[in-house]
mmCIF file of C-alpha atoms in Angstrom:
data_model
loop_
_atom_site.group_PDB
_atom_site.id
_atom_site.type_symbol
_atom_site.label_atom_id
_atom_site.label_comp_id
_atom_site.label_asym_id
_atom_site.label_seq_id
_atom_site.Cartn_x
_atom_site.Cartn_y
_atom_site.Cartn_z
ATOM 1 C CA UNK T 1 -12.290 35.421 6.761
ATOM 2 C CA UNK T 2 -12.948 31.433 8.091
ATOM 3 C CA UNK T 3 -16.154 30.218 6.474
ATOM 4 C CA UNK T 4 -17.436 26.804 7.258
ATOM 5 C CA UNK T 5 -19.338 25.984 4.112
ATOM 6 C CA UNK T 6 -19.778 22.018 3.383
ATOM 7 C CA UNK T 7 -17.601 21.411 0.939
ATOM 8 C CA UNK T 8 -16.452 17.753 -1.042
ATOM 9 C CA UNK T 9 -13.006 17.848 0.474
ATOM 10 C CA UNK T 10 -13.830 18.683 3.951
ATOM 11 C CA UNK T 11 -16.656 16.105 3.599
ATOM 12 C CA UNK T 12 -13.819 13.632 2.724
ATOM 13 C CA UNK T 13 -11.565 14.709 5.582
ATOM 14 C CA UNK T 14 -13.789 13.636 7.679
ATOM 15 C CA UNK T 15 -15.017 11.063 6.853
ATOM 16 C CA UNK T 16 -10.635 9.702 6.368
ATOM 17 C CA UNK T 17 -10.486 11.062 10.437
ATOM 18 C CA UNK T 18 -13.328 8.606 11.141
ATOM 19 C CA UNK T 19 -12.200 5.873 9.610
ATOM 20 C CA UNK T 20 -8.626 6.124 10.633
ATOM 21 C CA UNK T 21 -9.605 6.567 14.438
ATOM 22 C CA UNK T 22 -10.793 3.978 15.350
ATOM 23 C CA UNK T 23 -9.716 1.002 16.530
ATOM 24 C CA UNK T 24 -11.072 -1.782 14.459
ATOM 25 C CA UNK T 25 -9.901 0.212 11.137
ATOM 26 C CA UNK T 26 -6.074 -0.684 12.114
ATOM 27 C CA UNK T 27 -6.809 -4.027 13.819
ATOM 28 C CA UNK T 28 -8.545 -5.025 10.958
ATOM 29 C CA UNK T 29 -6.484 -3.681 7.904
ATOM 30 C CA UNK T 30 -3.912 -5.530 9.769
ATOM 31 C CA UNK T 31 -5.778 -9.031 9.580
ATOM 32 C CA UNK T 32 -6.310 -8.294 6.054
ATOM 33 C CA UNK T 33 -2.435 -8.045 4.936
ATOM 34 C CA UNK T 34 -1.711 -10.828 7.718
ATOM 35 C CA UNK T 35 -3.878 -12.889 5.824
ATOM 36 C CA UNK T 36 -3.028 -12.577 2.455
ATOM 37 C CA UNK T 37 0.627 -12.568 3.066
ATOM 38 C CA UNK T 38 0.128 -15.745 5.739
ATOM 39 C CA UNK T 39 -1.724 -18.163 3.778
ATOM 40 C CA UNK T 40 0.407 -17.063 0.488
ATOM 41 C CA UNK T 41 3.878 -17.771 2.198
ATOM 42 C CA UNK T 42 2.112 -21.173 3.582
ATOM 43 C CA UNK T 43 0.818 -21.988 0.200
ATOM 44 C CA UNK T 44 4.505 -21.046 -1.029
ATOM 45 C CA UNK T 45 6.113 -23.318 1.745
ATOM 46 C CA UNK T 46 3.918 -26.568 1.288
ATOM 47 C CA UNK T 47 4.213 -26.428 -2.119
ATOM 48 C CA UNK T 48 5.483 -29.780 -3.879
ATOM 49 C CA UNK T 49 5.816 -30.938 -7.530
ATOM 50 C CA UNK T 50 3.793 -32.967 -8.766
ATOM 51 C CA UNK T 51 1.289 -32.485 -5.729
ATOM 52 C CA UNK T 52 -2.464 -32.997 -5.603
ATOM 53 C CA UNK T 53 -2.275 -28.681 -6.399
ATOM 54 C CA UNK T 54 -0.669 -29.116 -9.093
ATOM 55 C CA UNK T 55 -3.611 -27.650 -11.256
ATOM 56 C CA UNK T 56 -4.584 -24.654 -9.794
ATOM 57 C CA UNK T 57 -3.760 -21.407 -10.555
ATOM 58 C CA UNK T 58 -0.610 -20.172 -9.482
ATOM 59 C CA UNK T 59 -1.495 -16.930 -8.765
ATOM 60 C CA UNK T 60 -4.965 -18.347 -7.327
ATOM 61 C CA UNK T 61 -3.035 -20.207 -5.042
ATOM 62 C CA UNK T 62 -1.185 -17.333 -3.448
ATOM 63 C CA UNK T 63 -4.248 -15.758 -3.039
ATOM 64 C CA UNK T 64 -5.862 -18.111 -1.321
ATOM 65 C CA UNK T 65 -5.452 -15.659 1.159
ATOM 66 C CA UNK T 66 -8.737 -13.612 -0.509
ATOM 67 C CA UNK T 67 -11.209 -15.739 1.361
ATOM 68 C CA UNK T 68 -10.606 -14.864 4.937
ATOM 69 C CA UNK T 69 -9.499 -11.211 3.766
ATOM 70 C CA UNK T 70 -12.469 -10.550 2.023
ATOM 71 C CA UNK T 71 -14.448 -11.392 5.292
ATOM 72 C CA UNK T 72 -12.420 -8.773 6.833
ATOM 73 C CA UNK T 73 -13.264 -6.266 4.248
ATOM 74 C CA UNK T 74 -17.040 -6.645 4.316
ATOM 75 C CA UNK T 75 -17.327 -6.194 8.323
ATOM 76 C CA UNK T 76 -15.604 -2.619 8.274
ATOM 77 C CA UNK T 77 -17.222 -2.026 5.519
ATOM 78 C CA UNK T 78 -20.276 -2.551 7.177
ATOM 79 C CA UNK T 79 -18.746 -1.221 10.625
ATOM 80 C CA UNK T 80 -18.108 2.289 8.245
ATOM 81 C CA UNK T 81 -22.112 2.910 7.625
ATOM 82 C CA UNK T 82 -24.061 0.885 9.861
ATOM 83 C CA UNK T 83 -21.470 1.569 13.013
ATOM 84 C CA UNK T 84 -22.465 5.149 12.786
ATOM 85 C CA UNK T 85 -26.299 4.375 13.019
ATOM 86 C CA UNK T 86 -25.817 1.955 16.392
ATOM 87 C CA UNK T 87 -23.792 4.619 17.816
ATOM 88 C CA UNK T 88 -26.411 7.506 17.090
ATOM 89 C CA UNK T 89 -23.823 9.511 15.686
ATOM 90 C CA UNK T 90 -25.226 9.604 12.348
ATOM 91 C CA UNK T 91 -27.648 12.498 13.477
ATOM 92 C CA UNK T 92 -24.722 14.730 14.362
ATOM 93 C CA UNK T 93 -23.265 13.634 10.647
ATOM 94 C CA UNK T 94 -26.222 14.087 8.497
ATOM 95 C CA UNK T 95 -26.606 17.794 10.942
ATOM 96 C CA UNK T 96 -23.523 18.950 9.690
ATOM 97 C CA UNK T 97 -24.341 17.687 6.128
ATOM 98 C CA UNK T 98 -27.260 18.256 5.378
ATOM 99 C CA UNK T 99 -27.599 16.935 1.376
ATOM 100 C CA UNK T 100 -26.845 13.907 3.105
ATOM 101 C CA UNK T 101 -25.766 11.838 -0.241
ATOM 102 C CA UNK T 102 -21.921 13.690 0.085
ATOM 103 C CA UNK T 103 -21.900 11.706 3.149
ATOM 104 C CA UNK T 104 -22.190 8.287 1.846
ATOM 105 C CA UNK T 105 -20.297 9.326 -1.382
ATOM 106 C CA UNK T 106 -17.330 10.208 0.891
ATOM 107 C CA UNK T 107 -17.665 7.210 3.314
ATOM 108 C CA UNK T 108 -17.499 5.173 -0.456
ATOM 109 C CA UNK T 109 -14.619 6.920 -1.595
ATOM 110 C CA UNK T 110 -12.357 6.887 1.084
ATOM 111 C CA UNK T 111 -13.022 2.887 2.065
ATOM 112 C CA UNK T 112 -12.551 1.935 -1.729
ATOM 113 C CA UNK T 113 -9.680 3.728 -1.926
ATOM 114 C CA UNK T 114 -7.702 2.573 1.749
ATOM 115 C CA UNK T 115 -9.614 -1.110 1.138
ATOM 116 C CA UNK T 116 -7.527 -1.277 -2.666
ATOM 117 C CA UNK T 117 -4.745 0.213 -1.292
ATOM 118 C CA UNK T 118 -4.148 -2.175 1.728
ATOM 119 C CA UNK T 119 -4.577 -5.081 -0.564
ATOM 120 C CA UNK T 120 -2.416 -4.235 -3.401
ATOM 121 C CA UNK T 121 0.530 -3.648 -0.970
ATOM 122 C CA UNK T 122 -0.431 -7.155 0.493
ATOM 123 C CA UNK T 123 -0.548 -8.682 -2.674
ATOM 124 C CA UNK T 124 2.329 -7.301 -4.346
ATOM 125 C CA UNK T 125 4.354 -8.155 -1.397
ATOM 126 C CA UNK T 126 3.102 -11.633 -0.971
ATOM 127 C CA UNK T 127 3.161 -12.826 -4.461
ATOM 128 C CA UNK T 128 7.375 -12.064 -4.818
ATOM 129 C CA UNK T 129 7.904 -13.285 -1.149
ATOM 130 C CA UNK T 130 6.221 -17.018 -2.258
ATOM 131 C CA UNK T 131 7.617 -16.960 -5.631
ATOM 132 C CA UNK T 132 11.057 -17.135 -3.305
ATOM 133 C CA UNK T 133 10.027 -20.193 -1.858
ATOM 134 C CA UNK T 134 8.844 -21.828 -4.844
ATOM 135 C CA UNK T 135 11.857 -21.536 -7.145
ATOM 136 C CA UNK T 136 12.768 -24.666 -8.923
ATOM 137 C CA UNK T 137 8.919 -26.091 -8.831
ATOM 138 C CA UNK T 138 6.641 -25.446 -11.635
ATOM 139 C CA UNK T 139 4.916 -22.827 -9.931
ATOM 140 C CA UNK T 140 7.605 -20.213 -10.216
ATOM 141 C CA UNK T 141 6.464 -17.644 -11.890
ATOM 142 C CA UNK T 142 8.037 -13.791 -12.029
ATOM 143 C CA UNK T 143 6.047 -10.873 -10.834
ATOM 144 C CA UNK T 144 7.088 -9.160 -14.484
ATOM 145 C CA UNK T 145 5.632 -12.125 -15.955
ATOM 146 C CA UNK T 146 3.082 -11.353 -18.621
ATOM 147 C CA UNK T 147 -0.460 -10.928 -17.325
ATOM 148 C CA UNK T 148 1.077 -11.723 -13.514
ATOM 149 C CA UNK T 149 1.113 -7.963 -12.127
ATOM 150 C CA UNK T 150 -2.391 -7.039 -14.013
ATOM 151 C CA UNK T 151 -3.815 -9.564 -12.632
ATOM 152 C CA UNK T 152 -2.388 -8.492 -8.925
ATOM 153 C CA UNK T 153 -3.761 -5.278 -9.424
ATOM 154 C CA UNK T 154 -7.528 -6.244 -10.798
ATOM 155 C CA UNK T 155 -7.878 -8.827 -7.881
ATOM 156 C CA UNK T 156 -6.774 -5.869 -5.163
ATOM 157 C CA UNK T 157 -9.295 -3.683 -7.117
ATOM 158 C CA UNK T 158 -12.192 -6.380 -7.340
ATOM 159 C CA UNK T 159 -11.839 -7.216 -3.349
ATOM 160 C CA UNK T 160 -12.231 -3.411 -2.554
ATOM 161 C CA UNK T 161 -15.623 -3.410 -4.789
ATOM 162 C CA UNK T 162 -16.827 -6.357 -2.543
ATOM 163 C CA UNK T 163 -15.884 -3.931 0.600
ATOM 164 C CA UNK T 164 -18.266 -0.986 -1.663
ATOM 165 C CA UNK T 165 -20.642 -3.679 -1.553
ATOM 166 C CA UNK T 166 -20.800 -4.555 2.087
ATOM 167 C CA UNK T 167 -20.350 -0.639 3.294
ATOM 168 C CA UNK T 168 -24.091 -0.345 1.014
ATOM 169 C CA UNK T 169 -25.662 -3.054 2.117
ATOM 170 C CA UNK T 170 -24.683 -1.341 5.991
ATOM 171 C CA UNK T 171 -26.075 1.334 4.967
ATOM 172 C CA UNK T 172 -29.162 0.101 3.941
ATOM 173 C CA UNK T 173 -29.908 -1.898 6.563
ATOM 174 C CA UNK T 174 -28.242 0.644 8.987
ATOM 175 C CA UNK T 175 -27.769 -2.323 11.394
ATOM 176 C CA UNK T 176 -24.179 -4.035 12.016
ATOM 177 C CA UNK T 177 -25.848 -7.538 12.471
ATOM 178 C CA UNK T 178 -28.282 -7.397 9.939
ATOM 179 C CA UNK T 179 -25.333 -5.628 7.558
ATOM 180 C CA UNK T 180 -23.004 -8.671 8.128
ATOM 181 C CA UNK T 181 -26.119 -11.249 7.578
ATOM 182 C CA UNK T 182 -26.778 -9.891 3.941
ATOM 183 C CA UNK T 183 -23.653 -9.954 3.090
ATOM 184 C CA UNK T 184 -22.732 -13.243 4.337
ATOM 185 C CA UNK T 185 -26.211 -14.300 2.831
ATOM 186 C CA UNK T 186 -25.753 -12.453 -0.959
ATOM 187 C CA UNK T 187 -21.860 -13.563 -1.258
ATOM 188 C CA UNK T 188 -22.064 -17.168 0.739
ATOM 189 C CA UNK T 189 -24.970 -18.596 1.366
ATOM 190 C CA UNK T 190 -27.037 -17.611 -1.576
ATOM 191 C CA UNK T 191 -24.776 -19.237 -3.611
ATOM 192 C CA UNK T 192 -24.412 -22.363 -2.385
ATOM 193 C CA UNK T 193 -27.908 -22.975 -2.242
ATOM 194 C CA UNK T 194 -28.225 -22.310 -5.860
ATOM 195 C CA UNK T 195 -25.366 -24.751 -6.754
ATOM 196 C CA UNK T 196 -26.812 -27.589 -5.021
ATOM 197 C CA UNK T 197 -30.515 -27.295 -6.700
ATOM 198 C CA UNK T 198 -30.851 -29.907 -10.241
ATOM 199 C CA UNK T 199 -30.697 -27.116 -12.688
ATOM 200 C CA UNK T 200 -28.155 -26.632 -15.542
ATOM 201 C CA UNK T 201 -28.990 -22.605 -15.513
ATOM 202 C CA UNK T 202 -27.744 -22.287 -11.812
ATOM 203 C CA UNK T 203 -24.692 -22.264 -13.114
ATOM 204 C CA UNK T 204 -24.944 -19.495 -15.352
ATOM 205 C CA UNK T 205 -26.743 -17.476 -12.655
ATOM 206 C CA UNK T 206 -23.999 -18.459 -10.353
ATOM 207 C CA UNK T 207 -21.528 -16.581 -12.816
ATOM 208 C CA UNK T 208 -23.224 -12.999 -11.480
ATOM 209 C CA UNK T 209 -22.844 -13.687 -7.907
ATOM 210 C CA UNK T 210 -19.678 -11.257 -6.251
ATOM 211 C CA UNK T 211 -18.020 -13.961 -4.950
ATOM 212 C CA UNK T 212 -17.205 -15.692 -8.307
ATOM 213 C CA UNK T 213 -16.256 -12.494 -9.934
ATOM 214 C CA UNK T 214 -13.470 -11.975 -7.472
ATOM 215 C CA UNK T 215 -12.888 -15.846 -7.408
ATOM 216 C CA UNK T 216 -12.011 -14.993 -11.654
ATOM 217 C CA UNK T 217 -9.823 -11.873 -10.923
ATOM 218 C CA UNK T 218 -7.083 -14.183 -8.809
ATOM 219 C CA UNK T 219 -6.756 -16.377 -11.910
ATOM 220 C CA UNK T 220 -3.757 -15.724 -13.643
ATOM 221 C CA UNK T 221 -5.754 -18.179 -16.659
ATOM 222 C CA UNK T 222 -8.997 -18.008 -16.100
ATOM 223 C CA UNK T 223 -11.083 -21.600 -15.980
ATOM 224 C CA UNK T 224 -14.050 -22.162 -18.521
ATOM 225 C CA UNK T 225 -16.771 -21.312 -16.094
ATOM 226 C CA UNK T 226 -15.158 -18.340 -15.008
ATOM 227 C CA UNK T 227 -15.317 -15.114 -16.499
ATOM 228 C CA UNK T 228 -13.493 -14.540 -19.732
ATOM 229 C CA UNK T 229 -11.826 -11.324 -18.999
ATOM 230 C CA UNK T 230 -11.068 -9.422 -15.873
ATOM 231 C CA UNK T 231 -12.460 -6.103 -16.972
ATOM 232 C CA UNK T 232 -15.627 -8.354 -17.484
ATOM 233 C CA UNK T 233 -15.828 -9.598 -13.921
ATOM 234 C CA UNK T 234 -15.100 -6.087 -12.484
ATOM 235 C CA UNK T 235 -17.876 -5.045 -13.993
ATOM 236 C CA UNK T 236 -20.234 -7.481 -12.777
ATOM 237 C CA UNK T 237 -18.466 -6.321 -9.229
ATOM 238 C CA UNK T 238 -19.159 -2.292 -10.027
ATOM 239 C CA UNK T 239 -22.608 -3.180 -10.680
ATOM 240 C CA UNK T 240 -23.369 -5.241 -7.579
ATOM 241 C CA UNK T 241 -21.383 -1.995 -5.612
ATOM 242 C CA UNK T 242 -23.741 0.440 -7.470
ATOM 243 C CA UNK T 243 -26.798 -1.042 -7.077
ATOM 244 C CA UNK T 244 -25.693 -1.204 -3.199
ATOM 245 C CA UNK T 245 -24.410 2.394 -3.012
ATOM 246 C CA UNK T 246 -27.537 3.055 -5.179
ATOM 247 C CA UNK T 247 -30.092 1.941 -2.721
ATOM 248 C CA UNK T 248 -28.527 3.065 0.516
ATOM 249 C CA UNK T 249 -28.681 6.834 -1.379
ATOM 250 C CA UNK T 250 -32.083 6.386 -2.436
ATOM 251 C CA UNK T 251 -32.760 4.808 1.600
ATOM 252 C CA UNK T 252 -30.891 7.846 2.924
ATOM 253 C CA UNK T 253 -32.986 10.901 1.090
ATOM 254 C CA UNK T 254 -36.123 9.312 2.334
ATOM 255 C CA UNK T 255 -35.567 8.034 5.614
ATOM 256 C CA UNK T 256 -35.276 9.874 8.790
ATOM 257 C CA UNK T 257 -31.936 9.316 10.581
#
């Protein structure tokens, strides 16, 4: 006999159909390995001895990449929640589940796990391909090289909690515009303005911000003001995602749809 009860799995089947069906998922997944493997195999090709980069990270530098991709992220992230609520079809979701929290749990799951999976590949693809055209500099560096594919797999990890972060704040705000703006606002804008006021402790709060976390997880050696360990700086990032996911579940019980 077919029964039809909501179950975790089915709830995550759908929610993989949705995201995989439309059009923006693949345009924009796309864009995101473009990206990281474009400015990586530019950074790899431009690359000179003894050149004003000299100092930065290796592994920084090939993921220099991370700053348009992570722009990428946040917008289907946001286009996975708050896309449902501009189309109306949130009411037909929330009808078939009516708990309501397996929806966004699902919707969390399945981005974080296509977002970290669409950037490792990227990443472990781009670092090897640039390391080819920077052999004989003193940037070459092996992908078995200790620290190098940790490091690779942390930063892939730490951009899809940024994408956890932007699918909340969608949720939340259950408005693609307004989704985008806070964001933009928390990871960009926010902290700039804090960097340029006269205070010694902006730093320091600066530290917490997403964007710097993620900034620490492409460093192969970490700088003094950036976090000391990865594991440290993904945790900062889980928090900022659960306090997201965290308020768009407390939003979701309590609103109407």
């Amino acid at each position: 006999m077919t029964t039809f009860a909501v179950t975790p799995s089915r709830v995550l089947r759908s929610e993989w159909h949705k995201l995989w069906t439309v059009r923006s998922t693949w345009i924009t997944l796309l864009a995101v390995s473009v990206a990281i493997l474009g400015v990586g195999l530019t950074m790899g090709a431009t690359y000179e001895t003894g050149g004003g980069d000299g100092d930065v990270d290796t592994v920084l530098m090939l993921l220099f990449g991370f700053q348009i991709a992570q722009i990428m992220i946040a917008v289907l992230g946001v286009l996975f929640t708050a896309g449902e609520y501009s189309t109306g079809m949130i009411r037909s979701t929330l009808t078939a589940v009516p708990r309501r929290l397996p929806v966004l749990w699902g919707k969390a799951a399945v981005f974080g796990t296509v977002s970290f999976g669409i950037t490792l590949i990227s990443v472990l693809v781009t670092f090897p391909a640039a390391q080819a055209l920077l052999s004989g500099t003193d940037k070459e560096l092996a992908l078995t090289a200790p620290g190098v594919l940790t490091t690779l797999v942390c930063a892939s990890a730490g951009l899809a909690l940024l994408g956890l972060i932007a699918l909340g704040l969608g949720a939340v705000v259950r408005s693609v515009p307004g989704g985008i703006g806070a964001f933009f606002g928390l990871v960009l804008i926010v902290p700039v303005i804090l960097d340029m006021l006269p205070y010694d402790t902006m730093q320091d709060v600066l530290k917490y911000f997403p964007g710097k976390a993620l900034e620490s997880l492409t460093m192969l050696h970490p700088t003094p003001d950036a976090y000391p360990s990865a594991w440290a700086a993904l945790l900062a990032l889980a928090l900022w995602a659960g306090a997201a996911l965290g308020g768009a579940s407390l939003l979701l019980k309590r609103r109407d749809a």
